[in-house]
Amino acid sequence: MIILGLEGTAHTIGASVINDEGEILSDVRKVFTTEEGGLIPNIVAKHHIQEGPKVIEEAIKEADIKEKDIELISFSQGPGLPLSLAVCKNLARDLSKKLKKPLIGANHICGHLEIGKLLTKAKDPVFVFTSGANTQIIAYEGKKYRIFGECLSIALGNALDKFGREIGLGFPAGPKIESLAKEGEYVKLPYVVKGMDVEFSGILTKSINMFKQGVKKEDLCYSLQETFFSMLAEVTERALAHCDKKEVLLIGGVAANQRFCEMLEIMCKERGAKFYAVPMKYSGDQAAMIAWQGYLEYKNGRRIENNFDIKPGWRIDQVEVNWI
Ligand code: ATP
């Protein structure tokens, strides 16, 4: 079976063609970026309206197939920015009508988890999911993906991006913070783990204030990373023990951070667990994961509901898992 996936939950509009063996035949993405300032939803949506048809065309060309070869269209139904989701849904619905091929709506977070498993061969890990808008420690327990710990306010990627914005790094700031951190030294910041949850917002405010008071940005970048990542390593270690699992899989855009990988790897080694990180190319938002997720659900009998709509607040523990 040939599946076309469409991703459009936030800054990225992407299209990917895969087959039912999980082979990625094409993966085309256009990411909305800015030199300064953040994501303005209606400007991002305009970007997706403009680029959407082009990424679909390119993905079909790159996969070396004809439009009529597509047998299933899967799109990211949520969670995400409503305007971005609506653009993606419309593109998918129109293509499905045009080709008279079935449509399925995939949960973006399940997509991240399942492509991580597909590409790393991890079987039943504790997932550390850290992207722009999400920070969750997730594991499959009792026939559902359940959230064992999460951020109480701002998520890890957004916290890094917000700090970057305040110190003039533009968007996305994560990679720039990672490279500045290499020249920094530790300055004391608060450390806030509440039960199994983490709270980044107070630490962020404190760091911004310290920057305004003249603390070097390299030192703040280093200390922010050490603090945020340690908090998550602590919660992940407890989730491993609680669920009695033997694997950790890091997914989401912040998985590109080498220092974060290193810290989780050390923790895993000490517990006799195996650490995996999704390959960098697939750590951020892309449509291959949406195509694979849609296919897994479709193969196991799921069909899109009548009068379907976008699901901006769709949590992973609300998804009925029919494919494991
Ligand atoms: P979501 O998937 O939750 O909708 P998103 O689309 O913004 O959010 P991703 O594309 O998965 O998320 O990841 C983007 C985030 O990853 C940004 O916040 C970015 O700053 C961060 N990021 C990317 N590379 C790095 C890095 N090397 N170090 C730290 N953070 C990084």
Short mmCIF file of C-alpha atoms and ligand atoms in Angstrom, two decimals:
data_model
loop_
_atom_site.label_atom_id
_atom_site.label_comp_id
_atom_site.label_asym_id
_atom_site.label_seq_id
_atom_site.Cartn_x
_atom_site.Cartn_y
_atom_site.Cartn_z
CA MET A 1 0.00 0.00 0.00
CA ILE A 2 1.20 3.53 -0.78
CA ILE A 3 0.36 6.15 1.83
CA LEU A 4 0.63 9.94 1.61
CA GLY A 5 1.03 11.72 4.94
CA LEU A 6 0.43 15.42 5.57
CA GLU A 7 1.80 17.22 8.61
CA GLY A 8 0.59 20.68 9.63
CA THR A 9 0.19 21.09 13.37
CA ALA A 10 2.46 24.08 13.91
CA HIS A 11 5.36 25.67 12.00
CA THR A 12 5.92 22.85 9.50
CA ILE A 13 3.87 21.92 6.48
CA GLY A 14 5.09 18.59 5.16
CA ALA A 15 4.15 15.77 2.82
CA SER A 16 5.63 12.29 2.72
CA VAL A 17 5.05 9.12 0.76
CA ILE A 18 5.73 5.79 2.48
CA ASN A 19 4.83 2.18 1.82
CA ASP A 20 3.24 -0.33 4.17
CA GLU A 21 6.63 -1.71 5.17
CA GLY A 22 7.53 1.62 6.69
CA GLU A 23 9.91 2.55 3.89
CA ILE A 24 10.03 6.33 3.50
CA LEU A 25 9.92 7.10 -0.22
CA SER A 26 9.87 10.86 0.17
CA ASP A 27 9.77 13.45 2.91
CA VAL A 28 9.30 17.08 1.96
CA ARG A 29 8.92 19.87 4.51
CA LYS A 30 8.68 23.62 4.52
CA VAL A 31 9.29 25.15 7.92
CA PHE A 32 8.09 28.61 8.86
CA THR A 33 10.97 30.45 10.53
CA THR A 34 11.69 34.03 11.59
CA GLU A 35 14.87 35.98 12.29
CA GLU A 36 13.22 37.52 15.33
CA GLY A 37 9.87 37.20 17.09
CA GLY A 38 7.79 34.04 17.34
CA LEU A 39 5.01 32.19 15.51
CA ILE A 40 1.99 34.33 14.61
CA PRO A 41 -0.79 31.81 13.85
CA ASN A 42 -2.41 33.54 10.85
CA ILE A 43 0.96 34.26 9.23
CA VAL A 44 1.97 30.61 9.72
CA ALA A 45 -1.35 29.51 8.19
CA LYS A 46 -0.73 31.75 5.13
CA HIS A 47 2.67 30.11 4.75
CA HIS A 48 1.05 26.65 4.83
CA ILE A 49 -1.66 27.64 2.32
CA GLN A 50 1.07 28.82 -0.05
CA GLU A 51 3.48 25.92 0.45
CA GLY A 52 1.02 23.03 1.00
CA PRO A 53 0.22 22.19 -2.64
CA LYS A 54 3.92 22.49 -3.52
CA VAL A 55 5.09 20.05 -0.84
CA ILE A 56 2.49 17.50 -1.96
CA GLU A 57 3.62 17.79 -5.56
CA GLU A 58 7.29 17.50 -4.56
CA ALA A 59 6.66 14.49 -2.30
CA ILE A 60 4.93 12.62 -5.13
CA LYS A 61 7.73 13.50 -7.53
CA GLU A 62 10.51 12.58 -5.08
CA ALA A 63 8.84 9.21 -4.37
CA ASP A 64 8.73 8.59 -8.11
CA ILE A 65 5.05 7.65 -8.09
CA LYS A 66 1.96 9.00 -9.81
CA GLU A 67 -0.77 10.77 -7.84
CA LYS A 68 -3.15 7.93 -8.71
CA ASP A 69 -0.83 5.39 -6.95
CA ILE A 70 -1.72 6.88 -3.54
CA GLU A 71 -4.05 4.49 -1.70
CA LEU A 72 -4.48 6.25 1.66
CA ILE A 73 -4.15 9.87 2.80
CA SER A 74 -3.29 10.49 6.43
CA PHE A 75 -3.22 13.96 7.97
CA SER A 76 -2.32 15.40 11.36
CA GLN A 77 -5.69 16.01 13.01
CA GLY A 78 -4.27 17.38 16.27
CA PRO A 79 -3.04 18.55 18.69
CA GLY A 80 -1.71 21.86 17.42
CA LEU A 81 -2.43 25.41 16.31
CA PRO A 82 -6.04 25.51 15.06
CA LEU A 83 -5.27 27.58 11.95
CA SER A 84 -2.37 25.34 10.87
CA LEU A 85 -4.48 22.23 11.52
CA ALA A 86 -7.34 23.62 9.45
CA VAL A 87 -5.07 24.27 6.45
CA CYS A 88 -3.69 20.74 6.67
CA LYS A 89 -7.16 19.19 7.01
CA ASN A 90 -8.44 21.06 3.96
CA LEU A 91 -5.47 19.98 1.84
CA ALA A 92 -5.97 16.33 2.88
CA ARG A 93 -9.74 16.37 2.41
CA ASP A 94 -9.51 17.98 -1.05
CA LEU A 95 -6.90 15.47 -2.19
CA SER A 96 -8.91 12.54 -0.84
CA LYS A 97 -11.99 13.78 -2.74
CA LYS A 98 -10.01 14.36 -5.90
CA LEU A 99 -8.33 10.92 -5.86
CA LYS A 100 -11.37 9.15 -4.33
CA LYS A 101 -9.06 7.52 -1.78
CA PRO A 102 -9.68 7.02 1.95
CA LEU A 103 -8.65 9.63 4.48
CA ILE A 104 -7.55 9.12 8.06
CA GLY A 105 -6.73 11.62 10.82
CA ALA A 106 -3.65 10.83 12.94
CA ASN A 107 -2.64 12.06 16.36
CA HIS A 108 0.60 14.01 15.90
CA ILE A 109 2.10 12.75 19.17
CA CYS A 110 1.32 9.09 18.42
CA GLY A 111 3.03 9.75 15.09
CA HIS A 112 6.21 10.88 16.89
CA LEU A 113 6.14 7.77 19.15
CA GLU A 114 5.47 5.24 16.42
CA ILE A 115 8.01 6.54 13.92
CA GLY A 116 10.52 6.52 16.77
CA LYS A 117 9.79 2.82 17.35
CA LEU A 118 9.88 2.07 13.63
CA LEU A 119 13.26 3.73 13.09
CA THR A 120 15.07 2.66 16.27
CA LYS A 121 13.46 -0.80 16.67
CA ALA A 122 12.72 0.02 20.33
CA LYS A 123 9.89 -2.29 21.44
CA ASP A 124 8.18 -0.95 24.51
CA PRO A 125 10.04 2.10 25.79
CA VAL A 126 9.37 4.96 28.15
CA PHE A 127 9.13 7.87 25.71
CA VAL A 128 10.62 11.25 26.54
CA PHE A 129 8.70 13.52 24.22
CA THR A 130 10.11 17.03 24.13
CA SER A 131 9.15 19.27 21.27
CA GLY A 132 8.15 22.92 20.95
CA ALA A 133 4.72 22.61 22.48
CA ASN A 134 5.01 19.29 24.34
CA THR A 135 6.95 17.84 27.21
CA GLN A 136 5.63 14.48 28.29
CA ILE A 137 6.97 11.25 29.71
CA ILE A 138 4.79 8.58 28.12
CA ALA A 139 4.55 4.79 28.30
CA TYR A 140 2.14 2.15 27.00
CA GLU A 141 0.32 0.70 30.00
CA GLY A 142 -3.13 -0.89 30.28
CA LYS A 143 -3.88 -0.70 26.53
CA LYS A 144 -3.25 3.02 26.26
CA TYR A 145 -0.41 5.45 25.91
CA ARG A 146 -0.41 7.13 29.30
CA ILE A 147 1.31 10.28 30.44
CA PHE A 148 3.39 9.67 33.55
CA GLY A 149 4.82 13.15 33.85
CA GLU A 150 4.58 16.41 31.97
CA CYS A 151 5.32 20.12 32.05
CA LEU A 152 2.87 22.08 34.15
CA SER A 153 3.06 25.28 32.12
CA ILE A 154 5.41 26.00 29.21
CA ALA A 155 6.97 23.05 27.33
CA LEU A 156 10.72 22.49 26.94
CA GLY A 157 11.15 23.65 23.31
CA ASN A 158 8.96 26.70 23.83
CA ALA A 159 10.84 27.55 27.03
CA LEU A 160 14.15 27.42 25.16
CA ASP A 161 12.68 29.43 22.27
CA LYS A 162 11.23 32.04 24.63
CA PHE A 163 14.55 32.45 26.39
CA GLY A 164 16.24 32.72 22.98
CA ARG A 165 13.77 35.38 21.89
CA GLU A 166 14.49 37.42 25.02
CA ILE A 167 18.24 37.32 24.39
CA GLY A 168 17.92 37.99 20.65
CA LEU A 169 18.50 34.57 19.08
CA GLY A 170 15.41 34.39 16.80
CA PHE A 171 13.37 31.24 16.18
CA PRO A 172 14.03 28.37 16.67
CA ALA A 173 16.47 29.09 19.47
CA GLY A 174 17.16 25.53 20.69
CA PRO A 175 20.11 24.81 18.36
CA LYS A 176 21.65 28.24 19.04
CA ILE A 177 21.30 27.75 22.80
CA GLU A 178 23.00 24.36 22.44
CA SER A 179 26.01 25.88 20.72
CA LEU A 180 26.27 28.88 23.10
CA ALA A 181 26.04 26.46 26.07
CA LYS A 182 29.33 24.88 24.99
CA GLU A 183 31.11 28.08 26.06
CA GLY A 184 29.20 28.58 29.30
CA GLU A 185 29.73 27.84 32.98
CA TYR A 186 27.16 26.87 35.58
CA VAL A 187 25.25 29.57 37.44
CA LYS A 188 22.70 28.54 40.03
CA LEU A 189 19.09 28.33 38.85
CA PRO A 190 16.00 26.93 40.60
CA TYR A 191 15.17 23.25 40.01
CA VAL A 192 11.44 22.47 40.01
CA VAL A 193 10.16 18.88 39.91
CA LYS A 194 6.70 18.43 41.44
CA GLY A 195 5.94 14.74 41.86
CA MET A 196 6.32 13.42 38.32
CA ASP A 197 5.77 16.81 36.69
CA VAL A 198 8.20 19.54 35.75
CA GLU A 199 7.72 23.30 35.84
CA PHE A 200 9.94 25.40 33.58
CA SER A 201 8.24 28.81 33.69
CA GLY A 202 9.74 30.14 36.96
CA ILE A 203 13.23 29.05 35.89
CA LEU A 204 12.70 30.80 32.58
CA THR A 205 11.63 34.07 34.24
CA LYS A 206 14.59 33.90 36.60
CA SER A 207 17.01 33.35 33.68
CA ILE A 208 15.57 36.26 31.71
CA ASN A 209 15.92 38.49 34.78
CA MET A 210 19.50 37.33 35.31
CA PHE A 211 20.28 38.15 31.66
CA LYS A 212 18.89 41.66 32.15
CA GLN A 213 21.10 41.98 35.24
CA GLY A 214 24.18 41.21 33.13
CA VAL A 215 24.79 37.46 33.56
CA LYS A 216 26.54 36.12 30.43
CA LYS A 217 24.21 34.49 27.90
CA GLU A 218 26.60 31.55 27.43
CA ASP A 219 26.42 30.79 31.18
CA LEU A 220 22.64 31.04 31.17
CA CYS A 221 22.32 28.80 28.11
CA TYR A 222 24.54 26.18 29.74
CA SER A 223 22.75 26.35 33.09
CA LEU A 224 19.29 26.31 31.57
CA GLN A 225 20.13 23.19 29.60
CA GLU A 226 21.68 21.43 32.60
CA THR A 227 18.70 22.28 34.81
CA PHE A 228 15.89 21.51 32.36
CA PHE A 229 17.48 18.26 31.17
CA SER A 230 18.30 17.04 34.71
CA MET A 231 14.71 17.58 35.77
CA LEU A 232 13.50 15.44 32.88
CA ALA A 233 16.14 12.75 33.44
CA GLU A 234 14.96 12.46 37.05
CA VAL A 235 11.31 11.99 36.11
CA THR A 236 12.21 9.56 33.30
CA GLU A 237 14.22 7.42 35.71
CA ARG A 238 11.24 7.17 38.04
CA ALA A 239 8.89 6.32 35.16
CA LEU A 240 11.25 3.51 34.12
CA ALA A 241 11.18 2.08 37.64
CA HIS A 242 7.43 2.49 38.02
CA CYS A 243 6.55 0.85 34.70
CA ASP A 244 9.35 -1.69 34.96
CA LYS A 245 10.50 -0.94 31.41
CA LYS A 246 13.97 -1.41 30.02
CA GLU A 247 14.12 1.13 27.22
CA VAL A 248 14.00 4.91 26.90
CA LEU A 249 13.24 6.56 23.58
CA LEU A 250 13.79 10.30 23.16
CA ILE A 251 11.57 11.91 20.54
CA GLY A 252 10.48 15.39 19.41
CA GLY A 253 12.53 18.32 18.17
CA VAL A 254 14.66 18.71 21.31
CA ALA A 255 16.00 15.15 20.72
CA ALA A 256 18.44 16.89 18.35
CA ASN A 257 20.26 18.19 21.44
CA GLN A 258 23.44 16.18 22.04
CA ARG A 259 23.78 17.13 25.69
CA PHE A 260 20.22 15.98 26.42
CA CYS A 261 20.92 12.63 24.74
CA GLU A 262 24.14 12.27 26.71
CA MET A 263 22.41 12.87 30.06
CA LEU A 264 19.62 10.37 29.35
CA GLU A 265 22.13 7.83 28.10
CA ILE A 266 24.14 8.05 31.34
CA MET A 267 20.96 7.61 33.40
CA CYS A 268 19.95 4.56 31.32
CA LYS A 269 23.38 2.97 31.62
CA GLU A 270 23.25 3.30 35.40
CA ARG A 271 19.86 1.51 35.45
CA GLY A 272 20.74 -1.20 32.91
CA ALA A 273 18.26 0.21 30.40
CA LYS A 274 18.81 0.87 26.72
CA PHE A 275 18.70 4.41 25.39
CA TYR A 276 17.46 5.30 21.91
CA ALA A 277 17.02 8.68 20.27
CA VAL A 278 14.98 9.06 17.14
CA PRO A 279 17.34 9.83 14.21
CA MET A 280 17.83 13.58 13.99
CA LYS A 281 16.23 13.76 10.57
CA TYR A 282 12.96 12.50 12.05
CA SER A 283 13.12 14.14 15.50
CA GLY A 284 11.16 17.22 14.48
CA ASP A 285 7.82 17.55 12.77
CA GLN A 286 7.52 15.74 9.44
CA ALA A 287 4.85 13.93 7.50
CA ALA A 288 6.44 10.45 7.35
CA MET A 289 5.31 9.88 10.95
CA ILE A 290 1.77 10.93 10.06
CA ALA A 291 1.72 8.57 7.08
CA TRP A 292 2.98 5.66 9.24
CA GLN A 293 0.58 6.39 12.12
CA GLY A 294 -2.38 6.64 9.73
CA TYR A 295 -1.41 3.38 8.09
CA LEU A 296 -1.10 1.51 11.44
CA GLU A 297 -4.59 2.62 12.46
CA TYR A 298 -6.16 2.05 9.05
CA LYS A 299 -4.68 -1.44 8.79
CA ASN A 300 -6.26 -2.28 12.14
CA GLY A 301 -9.72 -1.15 11.08
CA ARG A 302 -9.97 2.51 12.01
CA ARG A 303 -11.95 4.74 9.65
CA ILE A 304 -12.39 8.50 9.92
CA GLU A 305 -15.61 9.61 11.60
CA ASN A 306 -18.34 11.42 9.63
CA ASN A 307 -18.20 15.21 9.94
CA PHE A 308 -14.66 14.95 11.28
CA ASP A 309 -12.89 18.10 12.40
CA ILE A 310 -9.51 19.22 13.68
CA LYS A 311 -8.65 18.39 17.31
CA PRO A 312 -6.40 21.19 18.62
CA GLY A 313 -6.32 19.85 22.21
CA TRP A 314 -6.16 16.10 21.46
CA ARG A 315 -4.15 14.46 24.25
CA ILE A 316 -2.42 11.18 23.64
CA ASP A 317 -4.24 9.46 26.51
CA GLN A 318 -7.52 10.15 24.68
CA VAL A 319 -6.41 8.09 21.67
CA GLU A 320 -7.82 4.57 21.47
CA VAL A 321 -4.86 2.40 20.58
CA ASN A 322 -5.97 -0.19 18.02
CA TRP A 323 -2.55 -1.04 16.57
CA ILE A 324 -0.55 -2.52 19.47
P1 ATP B 1 5.00 20.16 18.56
O1 ATP B 1 5.61 18.97 17.86
O2 ATP B 1 4.81 19.97 19.98
O3 ATP B 1 3.83 20.75 17.84
P2 ATP B 1 7.00 21.77 17.47
O4 ATP B 1 6.39 21.47 16.19
O5 ATP B 1 7.38 23.19 17.71
O6 ATP B 1 6.06 21.33 18.59
P3 ATP B 1 9.37 20.15 16.94
O7 ATP B 1 9.47 20.52 15.51
O8 ATP B 1 9.28 18.72 17.29
O9 ATP B 1 8.25 20.88 17.75
O10 ATP B 1 10.63 20.76 17.69
C1 ATP B 1 10.93 22.10 17.60
C2 ATP B 1 11.58 22.50 18.91
O11 ATP B 1 12.82 21.81 19.09
C3 ATP B 1 11.88 23.98 18.95
O12 ATP B 1 11.42 24.48 20.18
C4 ATP B 1 13.40 24.03 18.88
O13 ATP B 1 13.98 25.14 19.54
C5 ATP B 1 13.79 22.73 19.53
N1 ATP B 1 15.11 22.26 19.11
C6 ATP B 1 15.53 21.93 17.89
N2 ATP B 1 16.85 21.60 17.87
C7 ATP B 1 17.27 21.72 19.15
C8 ATP B 1 18.51 21.56 19.81
N3 ATP B 1 19.61 21.19 19.16
N4 ATP B 1 18.55 21.79 21.14
C9 ATP B 1 17.45 22.17 21.83
N5 ATP B 1 16.25 22.36 21.26
C10 ATP B 1 16.16 22.14 19.95
#
